[in-house]
PDB file of C-alpha atoms and ligand atoms in Angstrom:
ATOM      1  CA  UNK A 336     -20.615   4.332 -11.033  1.00  0.00           C
ATOM      2  CA  UNK A 337     -18.441   7.281 -12.086  1.00  0.00           C
ATOM      3  CA  UNK A 338     -15.724   8.540 -11.074  1.00  0.00           C
ATOM      4  CA  UNK A 339     -16.017  10.406  -7.659  1.00  0.00           C
ATOM      5  CA  UNK A 340     -13.018  13.156  -7.202  1.00  0.00           C
ATOM      6  CA  UNK A 341     -11.846  14.798  -4.505  1.00  0.00           C
ATOM      7  CA  UNK A 342      -9.248  17.753  -5.148  1.00  0.00           C
ATOM      8  CA  UNK A 343      -7.408  18.881  -1.922  1.00  0.00           C
ATOM      9  CA  UNK A 344      -4.948  21.817  -1.956  1.00  0.00           C
ATOM     10  CA  UNK A 345      -3.205  22.126   0.532  1.00  0.00           C
ATOM     11  CA  UNK A 346      -1.541  25.596   2.244  1.00  0.00           C
ATOM     12  CA  UNK A 347      -1.878  29.429   0.228  1.00  0.00           C
ATOM     13  CA  UNK A 348      -3.215  27.720  -2.469  1.00  0.00           C
ATOM     14  CA  UNK A 349      -5.880  30.196  -1.474  1.00  0.00           C
ATOM     15  CA  UNK A 350      -4.015  33.223  -2.636  1.00  0.00           C
ATOM     16  CA  UNK A 351      -3.619  32.063  -5.779  1.00  0.00           C
ATOM     17  CA  UNK A 352      -3.757  34.805  -8.269  1.00  0.00           C
ATOM     18  CA  UNK A 353      -2.109  37.253  -5.835  1.00  0.00           C
ATOM     19  CA  UNK A 354       0.481  35.246  -4.480  1.00  0.00           C
ATOM     20  CA  UNK A 355       3.630  35.041  -7.018  1.00  0.00           C
ATOM     21  CA  UNK A 356       2.139  34.939 -10.039  1.00  0.00           C
ATOM     22  CA  UNK A 357       5.108  35.035 -12.127  1.00  0.00           C
ATOM     23  CA  UNK A 358       5.499  31.248 -10.749  1.00  0.00           C
ATOM     24  CA  UNK A 359       1.534  29.971 -10.223  1.00  0.00           C
ATOM     25  CA  UNK A 360      -0.263  32.577 -12.635  1.00  0.00           C
ATOM     26  CA  UNK A 361      -3.001  34.653 -12.733  1.00  0.00           C
ATOM     27  CA  UNK A 362      -6.239  32.158 -12.042  1.00  0.00           C
ATOM     28  CA  UNK A 363      -7.450  32.219  -8.752  1.00  0.00           C
ATOM     29  CA  UNK A 364      -8.435  29.666  -6.774  1.00  0.00           C
ATOM     30  CA  UNK A 365     -12.080  29.777  -7.400  1.00  0.00           C
ATOM     31  CA  UNK A 366     -11.417  30.091 -11.265  1.00  0.00           C
ATOM     32  CA  UNK A 367      -9.231  27.035 -11.435  1.00  0.00           C
ATOM     33  CA  UNK A 368     -12.267  25.181  -9.173  1.00  0.00           C
ATOM     34  CA  UNK A 369     -15.120  26.130 -11.182  1.00  0.00           C
ATOM     35  CA  UNK A 370     -13.021  24.972 -14.084  1.00  0.00           C
ATOM     36  CA  UNK A 371     -12.358  21.730 -13.080  1.00  0.00           C
ATOM     37  CA  UNK A 372     -15.207  21.239 -11.800  1.00  0.00           C
ATOM     38  CA  UNK A 373     -16.996  21.955 -15.799  1.00  0.00           C
ATOM     39  CA  UNK A 374     -13.913  19.720 -17.219  1.00  0.00           C
ATOM     40  CA  UNK A 375     -14.763  16.890 -15.007  1.00  0.00           C
ATOM     41  CA  UNK A 376     -18.916  17.378 -15.454  1.00  0.00           C
ATOM     42  CA  UNK A 377     -17.788  17.388 -19.375  1.00  0.00           C
ATOM     43  CA  UNK A 378     -15.873  14.087 -18.430  1.00  0.00           C
ATOM     44  CA  UNK A 379     -19.352  12.443 -16.461  1.00  0.00           C
ATOM     45  CA  UNK A 380     -17.312  12.762 -13.265  1.00  0.00           C
ATOM     46  CA  UNK A 381     -18.257  14.133 -10.179  1.00  0.00           C
ATOM     47  CA  UNK A 382     -15.727  16.258  -8.430  1.00  0.00           C
ATOM     48  CA  UNK A 383     -15.327  17.989  -4.963  1.00  0.00           C
ATOM     49  CA  UNK A 384     -12.934  20.311  -3.871  1.00  0.00           C
ATOM     50  CA  UNK A 385     -11.461  21.262  -0.424  1.00  0.00           C
ATOM     51  CA  UNK A 386      -8.380  23.368   0.294  1.00  0.00           C
ATOM     52  CA  UNK A 387      -6.880  23.994   3.825  1.00  0.00           C
ATOM     53  CA  UNK A 388      -4.145  25.526   5.338  1.00  0.00           C
ATOM     54  CA  UNK A 389      -3.537  23.597   8.154  1.00  0.00           C
ATOM     55  CA  UNK A 390      -1.637  19.814   8.387  1.00  0.00           C
ATOM     56  CA  UNK A 391      -4.398  18.365  10.321  1.00  0.00           C
ATOM     57  CA  UNK A 392      -7.770  19.584   8.425  1.00  0.00           C
ATOM     58  CA  UNK A 393      -6.304  18.206   5.439  1.00  0.00           C
ATOM     59  CA  UNK A 394      -5.636  14.983   7.162  1.00  0.00           C
ATOM     60  CA  UNK A 395      -8.943  14.485   8.137  1.00  0.00           C
ATOM     61  CA  UNK A 396     -10.434  15.544   5.238  1.00  0.00           C
ATOM     62  CA  UNK A 397      -8.230  13.074   3.173  1.00  0.00           C
ATOM     63  CA  UNK A 398      -9.405  10.270   5.840  1.00  0.00           C
ATOM     64  CA  UNK A 399     -12.945  11.293   4.884  1.00  0.00           C
ATOM     65  CA  UNK A 400     -11.901  10.574   1.635  1.00  0.00           C
ATOM     66  CA  UNK A 401     -12.467   6.143   2.759  1.00  0.00           C
ATOM     67  CA  UNK A 402     -16.410   6.601   3.510  1.00  0.00           C
ATOM     68  CA  UNK A 403     -18.028   9.712   1.721  1.00  0.00           C
ATOM     69  CA  UNK A 404     -17.394   7.716  -2.150  1.00  0.00           C
ATOM     70  CA  UNK A 405     -14.329   8.708  -3.345  1.00  0.00           C
ATOM     71  CA  UNK A 406     -12.891   7.245  -5.988  1.00  0.00           C
ATOM     72  CA  UNK A 407      -9.662   8.936  -6.822  1.00  0.00           C
ATOM     73  CA  UNK A 408      -8.036  12.273  -5.382  1.00  0.00           C
ATOM     74  CA  UNK A 409      -5.887  15.003  -7.142  1.00  0.00           C
ATOM     75  CA  UNK A 410      -3.484  16.160  -4.449  1.00  0.00           C
ATOM     76  CA  UNK A 411      -1.771  19.619  -4.625  1.00  0.00           C
ATOM     77  CA  UNK A 412       0.153  19.485  -1.175  1.00  0.00           C
ATOM     78  CA  UNK A 413       1.739  22.724  -1.314  1.00  0.00           C
ATOM     79  CA  UNK A 414       4.594  23.199   0.803  1.00  0.00           C
ATOM     80  CA  UNK A 415       3.340  20.239   3.018  1.00  0.00           C
ATOM     81  CA  UNK A 416       4.611  17.664  -0.120  1.00  0.00           C
ATOM     82  CA  UNK A 417       8.146  18.354   1.047  1.00  0.00           C
ATOM     83  CA  UNK A 418       7.649  17.853   5.268  1.00  0.00           C
ATOM     84  CA  UNK A 419       4.365  16.512   5.821  1.00  0.00           C
ATOM     85  CA  UNK A 420       4.838  12.477   6.803  1.00  0.00           C
ATOM     86  CA  UNK A 421       1.277  13.004   8.496  1.00  0.00           C
ATOM     87  CA  UNK A 422      -0.593  13.820   4.947  1.00  0.00           C
ATOM     88  CA  UNK A 423       1.887  10.262   3.401  1.00  0.00           C
ATOM     89  CA  UNK A 424       0.286   8.440   6.129  1.00  0.00           C
ATOM     90  CA  UNK A 425      -3.721   9.392   5.504  1.00  0.00           C
ATOM     91  CA  UNK A 426      -3.343   8.745   1.471  1.00  0.00           C
ATOM     92  CA  UNK A 427      -1.401   5.833   2.497  1.00  0.00           C
ATOM     93  CA  UNK A 428      -4.729   4.929   5.076  1.00  0.00           C
ATOM     94  CA  UNK A 429      -7.440   5.474   2.589  1.00  0.00           C
ATOM     95  CA  UNK A 430      -6.168   2.822   0.137  1.00  0.00           C
ATOM     96  CA  UNK A 431      -7.658   5.297  -2.743  1.00  0.00           C
ATOM     97  CA  UNK A 432      -5.117   5.923  -5.755  1.00  0.00           C
ATOM     98  CA  UNK A 433      -4.410   9.591  -6.093  1.00  0.00           C
ATOM     99  CA  UNK A 434      -2.359  12.131  -8.248  1.00  0.00           C
ATOM    100  CA  UNK A 435       0.266  14.313  -6.676  1.00  0.00           C
ATOM    101  CA  UNK A 436      -0.149  17.698  -9.264  1.00  0.00           C
ATOM    102  CA  UNK A 437       2.007  20.526  -8.619  1.00  0.00           C
ATOM    103  CA  UNK A 438       1.338  24.385 -10.600  1.00  0.00           C
ATOM    104  CA  UNK A 439       5.355  25.130 -10.379  1.00  0.00           C
ATOM    105  CA  UNK A 440       8.021  22.596 -12.003  1.00  0.00           C
ATOM    106  CA  UNK A 441       9.262  21.622  -7.905  1.00  0.00           C
ATOM    107  CA  UNK A 442      12.287  20.366  -9.939  1.00  0.00           C
ATOM    108  CA  UNK A 443      13.106  23.366 -11.481  1.00  0.00           C
ATOM    109  CA  UNK A 444      13.460  25.116  -7.863  1.00  0.00           C
ATOM    110  CA  UNK A 445      14.798  25.267  -4.469  1.00  0.00           C
ATOM    111  CA  UNK A 446      16.859  21.260  -3.918  1.00  0.00           C
ATOM    112  CA  UNK A 447      14.230  21.792  -0.901  1.00  0.00           C
ATOM    113  CA  UNK A 448      11.208  21.485  -3.244  1.00  0.00           C
ATOM    114  CA  UNK A 449      12.654  18.268  -4.978  1.00  0.00           C
ATOM    115  CA  UNK A 450      11.812  15.968  -2.373  1.00  0.00           C
ATOM    116  CA  UNK A 451       8.245  14.789  -2.171  1.00  0.00           C
ATOM    117  CA  UNK A 452       6.766  12.288   0.530  1.00  0.00           C
ATOM    118  CA  UNK A 453       3.936  11.435  -1.187  1.00  0.00           C
ATOM    119  CA  UNK A 454       5.068  10.502  -4.952  1.00  0.00           C
ATOM    120  CA  UNK A 455       6.166   6.861  -3.974  1.00  0.00           C
ATOM    121  CA  UNK A 456       2.758   6.469  -3.221  1.00  0.00           C
ATOM    122  CA  UNK A 457       0.884   8.397  -5.871  1.00  0.00           C
ATOM    123  CA  UNK A 458      -0.304   6.579  -9.401  1.00  0.00           C
ATOM    124  CA  UNK A 459       0.979   9.257 -11.138  1.00  0.00           C
ATOM    125  CA  UNK A 460       3.056  12.751 -10.498  1.00  0.00           C
ATOM    126  CA  UNK A 461       2.262  15.637 -12.687  1.00  0.00           C
ATOM    127  CA  UNK A 462       4.261  19.290 -12.224  1.00  0.00           C
ATOM    128  CA  UNK A 463       5.147  22.219 -13.696  1.00  0.00           C
ATOM    129  CA  UNK A 464       1.683  22.888 -16.377  1.00  0.00           C
ATOM    130  CA  UNK A 465       0.138  24.982 -14.179  1.00  0.00           C
ATOM    131  CA  UNK A 466      -3.395  24.475 -13.944  1.00  0.00           C
ATOM    132  CA  UNK A 467      -3.568  22.148 -17.032  1.00  0.00           C
ATOM    133  CA  UNK A 468      -1.328  19.843 -14.372  1.00  0.00           C
ATOM    134  CA  UNK A 469      -4.756  19.519 -12.777  1.00  0.00           C
ATOM    135  CA  UNK A 470      -6.168  19.267 -16.100  1.00  0.00           C
ATOM    136  CA  UNK A 471      -4.212  16.388 -17.291  1.00  0.00           C
ATOM    137  CA  UNK A 472      -5.156  14.488 -13.560  1.00  0.00           C
ATOM    138  CA  UNK A 473      -8.483  14.647 -14.660  1.00  0.00           C
ATOM    139  CA  UNK A 474      -8.632  13.280 -18.339  1.00  0.00           C
ATOM    140  CA  UNK A 475      -6.060  10.715 -17.124  1.00  0.00           C
ATOM    141  CA  UNK A 476      -8.811   9.370 -14.497  1.00  0.00           C
ATOM    142  CA  UNK A 477     -11.884   9.739 -16.847  1.00  0.00           C
ATOM    143  CA  UNK A 478      -9.700   6.593 -18.604  1.00  0.00           C
ATOM    144  CA  UNK A 479      -9.382   4.409 -15.841  1.00  0.00           C
ATOM    145  CA  UNK A 480     -12.335   2.050 -15.346  1.00  0.00           C
ATOM    146  CA  UNK A 481     -15.208   2.817 -12.233  1.00  0.00           C
ATOM    147  CA  UNK A 482     -15.515  -0.690 -10.387  1.00  0.00           C
ATOM    148  CA  UNK A 483     -18.460  -1.709 -12.398  1.00  0.00           C
ATOM    149  CA  UNK A 484     -16.267  -1.335 -15.186  1.00  0.00           C
ATOM    150  CA  UNK A 485     -13.526  -3.662 -13.277  1.00  0.00           C
ATOM    151  CA  UNK A 486     -16.080  -6.447 -12.880  1.00  0.00           C
ATOM    152  CA  UNK A 487     -18.165  -6.337 -15.994  1.00  0.00           C
TER     153      UNK A 487
HETATM  154  C1  DQA B 696       3.016  23.651  -5.410  1.00  0.00           C
HETATM  155  C2  DQA B 696       4.810  23.911  -4.973  1.00  0.00           C
HETATM  156  C3  DQA B 696       5.630  23.782  -3.764  1.00  0.00           C
HETATM  157  O1  DQA B 696       6.196  23.608  -3.616  1.00  0.00           O
HETATM  158  C4  DQA B 696       4.689  25.068  -2.945  1.00  0.00           C
HETATM  159  O2  DQA B 696       5.531  24.971  -1.444  1.00  0.00           O
HETATM  160  C5  DQA B 696       3.338  25.048  -3.327  1.00  0.00           C
HETATM  161  C6  DQA B 696       2.602  25.153  -4.301  1.00  0.00           C
HETATM  162  C7  DQA B 696       2.714  24.188  -6.706  1.00  0.00           C
HETATM  163  O3  DQA B 696       1.709  23.953  -6.884  1.00  0.00           O
HETATM  164  O4  DQA B 696       3.363  24.161  -7.709  1.00  0.00           O
HETATM  165  O5  DQA B 696       3.112  25.629  -2.205  1.00  0.00           O
HETATM  166  O6  DQA B 696       3.092  22.671  -4.457  1.00  0.00           O
END
C-alpha cells in the first residue's frame, strides 16, 4: 500500500502569497500544493490537500481521514494551532499519525504562538522552514513503513 497523505491547511493560508509575505513568503497556496503533489509523486506517495478557514470544516475533514484511506496527515492548523481543543480532539480521534508544520518559526514570534494544542500528539513538529517545512514532512513520511511493509 502506498502512503496516502492528507495535507490540511487552516485559516488564512488561502491568503498565502498576499498575506505578510515577509513572514510567510511569496508562494501562493496553489503553488505550494502543486509543488507538494509533484514531490509526493516523485516519492511514490498519494497526496490530497484541503484548506478551510472554519474550525468545524477542518474537524469534519480530519474525521473523514479515518475512513478514506489516509495513512498520514500533515497539518498546518494556522492560528487554530494555538486555540483549538476541537482540532486536537479530532486528530486524537482518528488514530492516524500526523506531523505539525508551520511556515514561520512560531517560537521566534509572539508568546501566544509558542503554545500548540497539537504538538504533544504529533509524531514531529517542523517550523520556520517555509515551504520546506511541508517538504521535510513528506520526506520523513516516505521513509516510514507502510502497513504491508510493517507486517512483511
Ligand atoms: C502559522 C503560524 C501561526 O501562528 C499563524 O496563526 C498562521 C500560520 C505558520 O505557518 O507559520 O496562520 O501556522
